[in-house]
Coordinates of C-alpha atoms and ligand atoms in Angstrom, one line a residue:
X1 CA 101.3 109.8 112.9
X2 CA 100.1 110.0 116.6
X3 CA 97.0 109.4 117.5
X4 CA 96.4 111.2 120.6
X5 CA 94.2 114.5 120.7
X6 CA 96.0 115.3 124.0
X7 CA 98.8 112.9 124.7
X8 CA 100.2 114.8 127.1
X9 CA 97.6 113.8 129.6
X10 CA 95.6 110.7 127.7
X11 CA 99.4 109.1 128.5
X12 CA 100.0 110.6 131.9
X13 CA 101.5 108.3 134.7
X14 CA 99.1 107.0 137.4
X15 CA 100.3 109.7 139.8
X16 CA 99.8 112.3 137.3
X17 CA 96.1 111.9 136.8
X18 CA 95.8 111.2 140.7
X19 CA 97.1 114.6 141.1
X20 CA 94.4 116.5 138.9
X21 CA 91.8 114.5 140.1
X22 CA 92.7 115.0 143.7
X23 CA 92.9 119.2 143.0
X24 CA 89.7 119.3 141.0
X25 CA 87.3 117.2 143.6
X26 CA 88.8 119.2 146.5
X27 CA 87.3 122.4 144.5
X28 CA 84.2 120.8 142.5
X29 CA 83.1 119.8 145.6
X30 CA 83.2 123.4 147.3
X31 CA 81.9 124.8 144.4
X32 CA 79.1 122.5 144.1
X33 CA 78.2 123.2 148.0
X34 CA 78.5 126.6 147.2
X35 CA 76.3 126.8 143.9
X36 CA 73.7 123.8 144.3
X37 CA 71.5 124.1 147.4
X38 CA 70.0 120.8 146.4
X39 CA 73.3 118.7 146.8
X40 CA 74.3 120.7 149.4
X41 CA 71.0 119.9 151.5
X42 CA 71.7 116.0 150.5
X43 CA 75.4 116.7 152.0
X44 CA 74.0 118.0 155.6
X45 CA 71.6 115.4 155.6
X46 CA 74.7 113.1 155.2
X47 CA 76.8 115.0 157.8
X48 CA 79.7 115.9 154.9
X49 CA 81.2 119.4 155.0
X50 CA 83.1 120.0 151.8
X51 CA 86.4 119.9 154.6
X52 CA 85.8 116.2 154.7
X53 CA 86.7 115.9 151.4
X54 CA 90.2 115.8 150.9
X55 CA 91.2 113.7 148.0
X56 CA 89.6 111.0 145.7
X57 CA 89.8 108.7 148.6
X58 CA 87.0 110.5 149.9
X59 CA 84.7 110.1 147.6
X60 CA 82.4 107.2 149.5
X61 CA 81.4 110.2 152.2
X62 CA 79.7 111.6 149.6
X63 CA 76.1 111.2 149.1
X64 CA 74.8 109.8 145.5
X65 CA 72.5 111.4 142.8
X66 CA 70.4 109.4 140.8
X67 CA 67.8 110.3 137.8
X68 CA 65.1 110.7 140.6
X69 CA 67.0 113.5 142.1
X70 CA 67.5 115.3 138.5
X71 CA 63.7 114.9 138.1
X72 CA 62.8 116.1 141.2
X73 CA 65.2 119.5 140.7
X74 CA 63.7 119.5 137.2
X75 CA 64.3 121.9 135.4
X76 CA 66.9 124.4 137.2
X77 CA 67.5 122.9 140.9
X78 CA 71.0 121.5 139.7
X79 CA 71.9 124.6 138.1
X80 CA 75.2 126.3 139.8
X81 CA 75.6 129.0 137.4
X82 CA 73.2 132.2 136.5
X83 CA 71.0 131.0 133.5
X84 CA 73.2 133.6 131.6
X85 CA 76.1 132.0 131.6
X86 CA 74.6 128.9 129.8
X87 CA 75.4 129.0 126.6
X88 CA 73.3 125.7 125.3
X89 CA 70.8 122.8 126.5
X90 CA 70.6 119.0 125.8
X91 CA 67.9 116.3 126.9
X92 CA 67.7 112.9 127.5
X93 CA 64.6 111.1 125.3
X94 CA 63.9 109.6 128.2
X95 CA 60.4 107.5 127.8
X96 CA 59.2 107.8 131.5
X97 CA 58.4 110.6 133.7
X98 CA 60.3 114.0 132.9
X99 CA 62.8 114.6 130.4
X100 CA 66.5 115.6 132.5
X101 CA 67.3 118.6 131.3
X102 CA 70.8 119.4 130.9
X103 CA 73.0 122.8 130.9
X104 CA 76.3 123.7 129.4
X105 CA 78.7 126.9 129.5
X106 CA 81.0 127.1 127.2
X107 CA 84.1 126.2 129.0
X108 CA 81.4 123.1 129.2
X109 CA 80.9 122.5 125.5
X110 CA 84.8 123.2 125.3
X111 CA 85.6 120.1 127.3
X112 CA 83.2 118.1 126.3
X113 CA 84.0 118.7 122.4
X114 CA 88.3 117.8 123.5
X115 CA 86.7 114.5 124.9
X116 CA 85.2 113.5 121.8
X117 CA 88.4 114.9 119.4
X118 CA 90.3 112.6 121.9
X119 CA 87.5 109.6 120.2
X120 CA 88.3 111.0 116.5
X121 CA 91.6 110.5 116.9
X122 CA 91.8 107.2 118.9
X123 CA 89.8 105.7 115.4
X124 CA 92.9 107.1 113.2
X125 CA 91.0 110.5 113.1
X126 CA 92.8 113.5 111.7
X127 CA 92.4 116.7 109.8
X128 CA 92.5 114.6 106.5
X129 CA 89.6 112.7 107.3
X130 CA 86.1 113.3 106.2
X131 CA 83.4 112.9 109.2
X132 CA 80.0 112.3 108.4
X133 CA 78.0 112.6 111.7
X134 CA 74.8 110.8 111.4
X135 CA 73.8 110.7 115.2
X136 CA 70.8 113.1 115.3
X137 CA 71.4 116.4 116.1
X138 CA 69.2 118.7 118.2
X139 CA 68.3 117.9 122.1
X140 CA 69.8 114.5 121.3
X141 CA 73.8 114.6 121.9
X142 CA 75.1 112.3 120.0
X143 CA 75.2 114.8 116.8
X144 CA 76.2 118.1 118.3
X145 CA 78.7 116.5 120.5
X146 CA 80.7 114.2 117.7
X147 CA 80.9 117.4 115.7
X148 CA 82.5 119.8 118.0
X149 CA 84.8 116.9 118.4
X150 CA 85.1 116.9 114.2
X151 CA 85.9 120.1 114.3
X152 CA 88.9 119.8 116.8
X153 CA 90.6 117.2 115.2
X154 CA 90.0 119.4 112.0
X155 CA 88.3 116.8 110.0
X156 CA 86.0 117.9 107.3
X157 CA 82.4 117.3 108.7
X158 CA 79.3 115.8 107.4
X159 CA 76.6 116.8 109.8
X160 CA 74.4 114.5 108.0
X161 CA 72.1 114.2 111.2
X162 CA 70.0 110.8 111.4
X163 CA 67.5 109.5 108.6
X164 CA 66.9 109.5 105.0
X165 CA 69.2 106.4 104.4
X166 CA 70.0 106.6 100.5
X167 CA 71.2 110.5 100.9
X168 CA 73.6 109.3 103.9
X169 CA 75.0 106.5 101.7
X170 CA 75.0 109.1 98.7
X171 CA 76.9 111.2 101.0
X172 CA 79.5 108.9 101.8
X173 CA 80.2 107.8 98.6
X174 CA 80.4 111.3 96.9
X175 CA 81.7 113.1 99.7
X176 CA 84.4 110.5 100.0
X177 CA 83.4 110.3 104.0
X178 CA 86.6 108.1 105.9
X179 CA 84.6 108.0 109.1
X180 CA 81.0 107.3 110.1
X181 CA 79.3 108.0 113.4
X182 CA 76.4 106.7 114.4
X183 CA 74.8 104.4 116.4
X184 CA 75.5 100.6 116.2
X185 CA 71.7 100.2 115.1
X186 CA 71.8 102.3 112.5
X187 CA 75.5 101.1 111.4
X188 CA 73.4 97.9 110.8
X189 CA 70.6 99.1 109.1
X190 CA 72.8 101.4 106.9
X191 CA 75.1 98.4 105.7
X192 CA 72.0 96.4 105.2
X193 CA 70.9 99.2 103.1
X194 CA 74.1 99.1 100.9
X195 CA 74.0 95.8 100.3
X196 CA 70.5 96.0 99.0
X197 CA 72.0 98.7 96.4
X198 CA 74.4 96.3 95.1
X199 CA 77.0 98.2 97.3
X200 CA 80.2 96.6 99.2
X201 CA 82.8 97.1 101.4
X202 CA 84.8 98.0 98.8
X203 CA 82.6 100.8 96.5
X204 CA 82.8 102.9 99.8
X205 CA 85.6 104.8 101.2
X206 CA 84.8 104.2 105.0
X207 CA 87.8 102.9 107.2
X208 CA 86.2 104.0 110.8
X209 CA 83.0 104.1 112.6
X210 CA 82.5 105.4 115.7
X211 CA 79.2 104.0 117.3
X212 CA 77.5 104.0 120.7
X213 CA 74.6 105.4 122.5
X214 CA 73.5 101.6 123.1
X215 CA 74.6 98.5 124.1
X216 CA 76.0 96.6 121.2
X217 CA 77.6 92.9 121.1
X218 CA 81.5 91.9 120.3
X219 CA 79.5 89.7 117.2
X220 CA 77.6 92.9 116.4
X221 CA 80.8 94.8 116.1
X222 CA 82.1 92.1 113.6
X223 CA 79.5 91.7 111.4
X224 CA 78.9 95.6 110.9
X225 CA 83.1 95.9 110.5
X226 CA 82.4 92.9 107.7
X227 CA 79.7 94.4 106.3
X228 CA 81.0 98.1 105.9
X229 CA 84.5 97.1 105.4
X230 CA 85.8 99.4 108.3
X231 CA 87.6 99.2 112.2
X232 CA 84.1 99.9 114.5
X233 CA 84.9 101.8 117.6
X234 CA 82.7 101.9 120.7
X235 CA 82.1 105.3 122.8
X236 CA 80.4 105.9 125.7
X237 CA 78.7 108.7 127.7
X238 CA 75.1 110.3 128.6
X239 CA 73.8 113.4 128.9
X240 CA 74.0 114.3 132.0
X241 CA 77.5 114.5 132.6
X242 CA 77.8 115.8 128.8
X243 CA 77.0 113.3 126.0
X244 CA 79.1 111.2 124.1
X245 CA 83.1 110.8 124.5
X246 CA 83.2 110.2 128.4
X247 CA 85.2 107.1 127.2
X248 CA 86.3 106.3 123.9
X249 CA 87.6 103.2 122.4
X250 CA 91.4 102.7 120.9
X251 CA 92.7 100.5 118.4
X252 CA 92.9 98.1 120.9
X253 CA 89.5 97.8 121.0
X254 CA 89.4 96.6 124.5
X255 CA 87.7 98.5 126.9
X256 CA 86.9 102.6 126.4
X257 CA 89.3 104.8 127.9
X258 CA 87.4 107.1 130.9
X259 CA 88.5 110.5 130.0
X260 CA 89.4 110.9 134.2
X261 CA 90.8 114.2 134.1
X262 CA 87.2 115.3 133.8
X263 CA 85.2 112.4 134.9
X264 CA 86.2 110.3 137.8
X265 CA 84.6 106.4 137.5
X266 CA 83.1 104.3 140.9
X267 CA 81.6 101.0 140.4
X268 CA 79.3 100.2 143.5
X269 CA 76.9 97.5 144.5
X270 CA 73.6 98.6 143.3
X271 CA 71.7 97.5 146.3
X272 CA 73.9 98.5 148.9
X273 CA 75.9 101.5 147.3
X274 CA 79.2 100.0 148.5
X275 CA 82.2 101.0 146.5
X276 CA 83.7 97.7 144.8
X277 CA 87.5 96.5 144.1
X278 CA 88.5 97.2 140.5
X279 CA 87.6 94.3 138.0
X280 CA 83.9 93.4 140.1
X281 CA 81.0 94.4 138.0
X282 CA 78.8 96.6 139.2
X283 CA 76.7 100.1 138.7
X284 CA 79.1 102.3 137.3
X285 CA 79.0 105.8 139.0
X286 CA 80.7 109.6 137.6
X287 CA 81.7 112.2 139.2
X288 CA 82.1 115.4 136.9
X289 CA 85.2 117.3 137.9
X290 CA 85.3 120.3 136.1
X291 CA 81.7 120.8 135.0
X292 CA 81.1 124.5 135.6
X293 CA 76.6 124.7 134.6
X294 CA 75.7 121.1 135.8
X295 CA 78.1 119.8 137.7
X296 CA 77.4 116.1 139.1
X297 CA 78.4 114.2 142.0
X298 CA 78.6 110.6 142.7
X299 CA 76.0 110.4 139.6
X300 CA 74.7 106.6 139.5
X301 CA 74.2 105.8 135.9
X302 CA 72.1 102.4 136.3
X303 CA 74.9 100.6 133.7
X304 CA 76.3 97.8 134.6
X305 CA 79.9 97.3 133.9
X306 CA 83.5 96.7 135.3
X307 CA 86.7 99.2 135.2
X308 CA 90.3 97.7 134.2
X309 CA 93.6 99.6 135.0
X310 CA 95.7 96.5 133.2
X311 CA 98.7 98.5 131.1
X312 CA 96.8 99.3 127.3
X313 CA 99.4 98.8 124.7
X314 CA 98.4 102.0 122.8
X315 CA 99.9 103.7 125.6
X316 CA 97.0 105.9 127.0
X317 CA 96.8 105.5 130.8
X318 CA 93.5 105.9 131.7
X319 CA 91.2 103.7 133.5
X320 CA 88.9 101.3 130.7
X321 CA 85.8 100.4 131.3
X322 CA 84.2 97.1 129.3
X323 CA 81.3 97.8 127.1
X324 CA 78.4 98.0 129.7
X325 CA 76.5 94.8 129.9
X326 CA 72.6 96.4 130.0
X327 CA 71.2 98.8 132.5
X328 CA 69.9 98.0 136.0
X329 CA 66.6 99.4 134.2
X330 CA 67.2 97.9 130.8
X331 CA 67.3 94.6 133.0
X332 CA 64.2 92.1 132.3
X333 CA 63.3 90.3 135.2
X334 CA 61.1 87.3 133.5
X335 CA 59.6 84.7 135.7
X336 CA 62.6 85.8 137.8
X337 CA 65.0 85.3 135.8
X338 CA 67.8 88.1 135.0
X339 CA 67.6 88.7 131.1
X340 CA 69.7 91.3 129.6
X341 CA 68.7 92.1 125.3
X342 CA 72.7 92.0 124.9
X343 CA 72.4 88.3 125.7
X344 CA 69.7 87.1 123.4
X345 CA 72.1 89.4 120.6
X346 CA 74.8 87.6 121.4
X347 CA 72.7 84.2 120.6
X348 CA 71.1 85.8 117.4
X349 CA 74.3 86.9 115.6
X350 CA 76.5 83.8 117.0
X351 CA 73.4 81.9 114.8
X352 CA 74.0 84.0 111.2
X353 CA 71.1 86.4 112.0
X354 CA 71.4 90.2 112.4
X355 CA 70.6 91.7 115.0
X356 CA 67.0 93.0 114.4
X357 CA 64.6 91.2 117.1
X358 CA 62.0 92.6 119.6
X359 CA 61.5 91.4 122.9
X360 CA 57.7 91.2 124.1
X361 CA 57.0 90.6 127.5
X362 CA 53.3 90.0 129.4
X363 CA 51.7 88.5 132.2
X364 CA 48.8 85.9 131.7
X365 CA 47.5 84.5 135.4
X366 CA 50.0 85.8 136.9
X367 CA 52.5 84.4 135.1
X368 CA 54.8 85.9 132.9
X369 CA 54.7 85.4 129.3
X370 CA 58.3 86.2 126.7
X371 CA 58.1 85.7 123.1
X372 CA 61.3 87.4 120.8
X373 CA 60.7 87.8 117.5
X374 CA 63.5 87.4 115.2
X375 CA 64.0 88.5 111.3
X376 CA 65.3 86.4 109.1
X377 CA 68.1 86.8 106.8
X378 CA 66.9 87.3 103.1
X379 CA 69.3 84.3 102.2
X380 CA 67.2 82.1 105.1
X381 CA 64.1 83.7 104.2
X382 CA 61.9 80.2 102.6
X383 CA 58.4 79.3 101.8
X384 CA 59.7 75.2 103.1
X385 CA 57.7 75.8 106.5
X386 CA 59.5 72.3 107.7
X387 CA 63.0 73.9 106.8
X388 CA 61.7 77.9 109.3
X389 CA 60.4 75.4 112.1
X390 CA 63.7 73.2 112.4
X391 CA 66.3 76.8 112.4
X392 CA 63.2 78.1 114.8
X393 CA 64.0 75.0 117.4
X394 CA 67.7 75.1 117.5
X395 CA 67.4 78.9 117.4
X396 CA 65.3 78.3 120.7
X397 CA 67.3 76.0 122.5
X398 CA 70.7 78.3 122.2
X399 CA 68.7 81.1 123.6
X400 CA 67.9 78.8 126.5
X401 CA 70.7 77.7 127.0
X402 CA 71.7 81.2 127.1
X403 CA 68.9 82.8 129.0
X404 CA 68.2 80.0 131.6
X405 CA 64.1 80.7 130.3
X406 CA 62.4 79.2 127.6
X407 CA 60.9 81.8 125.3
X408 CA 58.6 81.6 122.6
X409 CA 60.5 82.2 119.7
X410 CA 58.9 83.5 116.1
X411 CA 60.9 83.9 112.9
X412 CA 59.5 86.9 111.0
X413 CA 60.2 87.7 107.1
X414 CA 63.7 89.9 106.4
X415 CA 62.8 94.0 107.4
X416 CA 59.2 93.1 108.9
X417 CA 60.3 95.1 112.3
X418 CA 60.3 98.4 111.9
X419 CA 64.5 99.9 111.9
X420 CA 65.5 102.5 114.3
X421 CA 67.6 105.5 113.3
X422 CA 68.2 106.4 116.2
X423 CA 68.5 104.2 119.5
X424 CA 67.0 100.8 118.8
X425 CA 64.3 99.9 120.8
X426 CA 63.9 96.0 121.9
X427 CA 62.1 95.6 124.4
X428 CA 57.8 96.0 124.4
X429 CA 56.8 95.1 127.9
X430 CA 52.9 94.9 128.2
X431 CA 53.1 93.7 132.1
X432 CA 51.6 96.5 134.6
X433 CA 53.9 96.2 137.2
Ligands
DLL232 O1 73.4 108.1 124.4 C1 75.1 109.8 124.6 C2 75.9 109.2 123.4 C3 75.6 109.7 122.1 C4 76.8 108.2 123.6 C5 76.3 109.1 121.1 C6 77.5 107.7 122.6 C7 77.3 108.1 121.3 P1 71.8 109.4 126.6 O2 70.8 109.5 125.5 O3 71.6 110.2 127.8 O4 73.2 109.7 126.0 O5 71.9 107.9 127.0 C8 72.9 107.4 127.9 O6 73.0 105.3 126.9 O7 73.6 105.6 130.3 C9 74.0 104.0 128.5 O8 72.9 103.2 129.1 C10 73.7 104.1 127.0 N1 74.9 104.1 126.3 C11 75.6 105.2 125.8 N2 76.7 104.8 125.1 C12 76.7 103.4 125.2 C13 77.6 102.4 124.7 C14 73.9 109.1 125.0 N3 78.7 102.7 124.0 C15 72.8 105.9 128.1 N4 77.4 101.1 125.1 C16 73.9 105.4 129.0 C17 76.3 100.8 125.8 C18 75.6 103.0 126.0 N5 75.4 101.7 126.3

């Protein structure tokens, strides 16, 4: 049974996809000149006429936009369509400053629902298959977007939204539901759930889960596949060129396919904004080329990732990019030091623990203070002090080795840090910088 939503073009040749992308910029960019007097003011400023843009290779004339730019033109000024034609909104949570608002026709949430059937179906999706969607639906996109993409495919769906943790396993058991999405976090929490129930892998009827919306580890991935007996598939994507299923993992699990018929991928330097080779890491940049309500040019995302054309050997053509490392804002900088939350996961789950911690950062005398607090496993959970101090110190020392910085490190009782249904959130920083 094939596993492409759209074969046609997920298995194009190079020159093929070149071809579309090269006709769509040519006319995104008029349009957007046209219908978006902000972008167009930041394209005079540059000295670019939409004439200047003939083909993808053009791309590093244009000028970038970056979340300050969709605050600024908060909440219409990127709006190239009459409000009427909008047919739906969706927001970021974001925790500082506004909230990025953004807008979708229908021909929009048309698109946007094929990239995520394109998802389904890459994780063995079909019309056969039960989906139980337990991303949260409302201005978040994770829900609404997974379940246009359900119903594409055809599958029967679940929109179980986020929360209440004993109906969703409920769900899944009586509703015989073959695929769960979610995010990673709440994959986690849900399997630690079942286990407490006296559930396994094998008293559910899960085979897939499709999980994103945060950066997750390759061990993560593992022990949630162990734990929930399934194949755990990463997607990609943010709200301001759509939501989820602007790339999508395969069964090759290497990399998520950029759907680049409608989103066309730069990494730059994120100091400089130079364009870089493919395989460099760097800030990983979209260009929307065929959004009609919100369309976005040269859109810097702050992740940090690289892109990979290398052949995939479940024949879909289009560019990968590898699970993004942390965000250039996600980044801590402590006592200097670069320190991404993906790295200390890494450390956790490579020691037997799952992956619930918090990251607390301050500043004493000008000096910066970093303590992570880790849960213990309820098999490691003991009241021999000697036996918590001894897995504390070689628990410290890997994340050292890891990190490059010493951190205070506390082991906390099994479920003392409070679970996220949602996106997890790691990182408390107290400094007022
Ligand atoms: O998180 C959209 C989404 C929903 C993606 C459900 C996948 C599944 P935002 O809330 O706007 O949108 O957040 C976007 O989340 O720039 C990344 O930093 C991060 N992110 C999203 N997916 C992944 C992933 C949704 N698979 C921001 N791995 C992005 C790592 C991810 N980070």
């Amino acid at each position: 049974m094939s596993n492409y939503f759209q074969k046609e073009i997920e298995c194009a040749p190079i020159e093929q996809i070149r071809a579309i992308q090269n006709e769509k910029i040519v006319k995104q960019v008029r349009y957007v000149w046209e219908h978006v007097p902000y972008y167009r003011k930041k394209m005079e400023e540059k000295g670019v006429r939409p004439d200047d843009v003939r083909s993808i290779e053009d791309m590093h004339k244009l000028p970038f936009l970056s979340k300050a730019d969709l605050r600024k033109a908060y909440p219409y000024g990127l709006l190239a369509v009459p409000l009427k034609d909008c047919v739906r909104i969706h927001s970021t949570s974001g925790t500082t400053g506004k909230r990025v608002i953004a807008f979708y026709t229908q021909a929009d949430i048309d698109m946007w629902s094929e990239c995520c059937a394109r998802a389904i179906m890459a994780a063995g999706g079909t019309a056969e298959d039960v989906c139980q969607i337990s991303y949260g639906y409302g201005l978040f996109t994770g829900g609404a977007g997974l379940d246009g993409g359900s119903h594409k495919v055809g599958c029967l769906t679940v929109p179980a939204s986020s929360g209440n943790t004993e109906r969703q396993i409920m769900f899944i058991k009586d509703l015989n539901a073959t695929i769960l999405c979610c995010t990673p976090s709440y994959a986690a929490y849900l399997g630690e759930s079942m286990k407490e129930m006296g559930l396994g892998p094998d008293d559910i009827p899960l085979k897939a889960g499709i999980f994103g919306a945060e950066a997750w580890s390759e061990e993560m991935r593992r022990s949630i596949e162990e734990t929930l007996g399934i194949k755990a598939y990463d997607i990609y994507g943010l709200t301001e060129l759509s939501g989820p299923g602007v790339s999508f993992e395969c069964s090759e699990q290497h990399g998520m396919h950029i759907n680049e018929d409608h989103f066309l991928a730069e990494i730059i330097d994120p100091d400089t904004g130079e364009v870089l080779p493919e395989g460099t890491q760097g800030e990983l940049v979209f260009t929307s080329l065929d959004k009609q309500a919100f369309p976005l040019l040269r859109y810097r995302t702050r992740d940090i990732c690289t892109l990979t054309r290398e052949k995939c050997s479940c024949g879909r053509t289009h560019v990968r990019m590898a699970k993004p490392k942390g965000r250039t804002d996600d980044m801590l900088i402590i006592r200097g030091v670069n320190v991404f939350p993906s790295q200390i996961e890494t450390v956790l789950l490579n020691n037997g623990y799952a992956a619930n911690y918090q990251i607390i950062v301050g500043r004493v005398n000008h000096t910066d203070t970093f303590e992570i607090k880790v849960e213990m496993t309820p098999d490691m959970f003991t009241d021999n002090v000697g036996e918590i101090d001894e897995r504390r110190k070689v628990l410290a020392d890997d994340l050292k080795a890891m990190l490059g910085i010493k951190a205070k490190v506390s082991l906390v009782a099994p479920k003392s840090i409070t679970r996220s249904e949602g996106k997890a959130v790691r990182v408390i920083d107290n400094r007022k910088i």
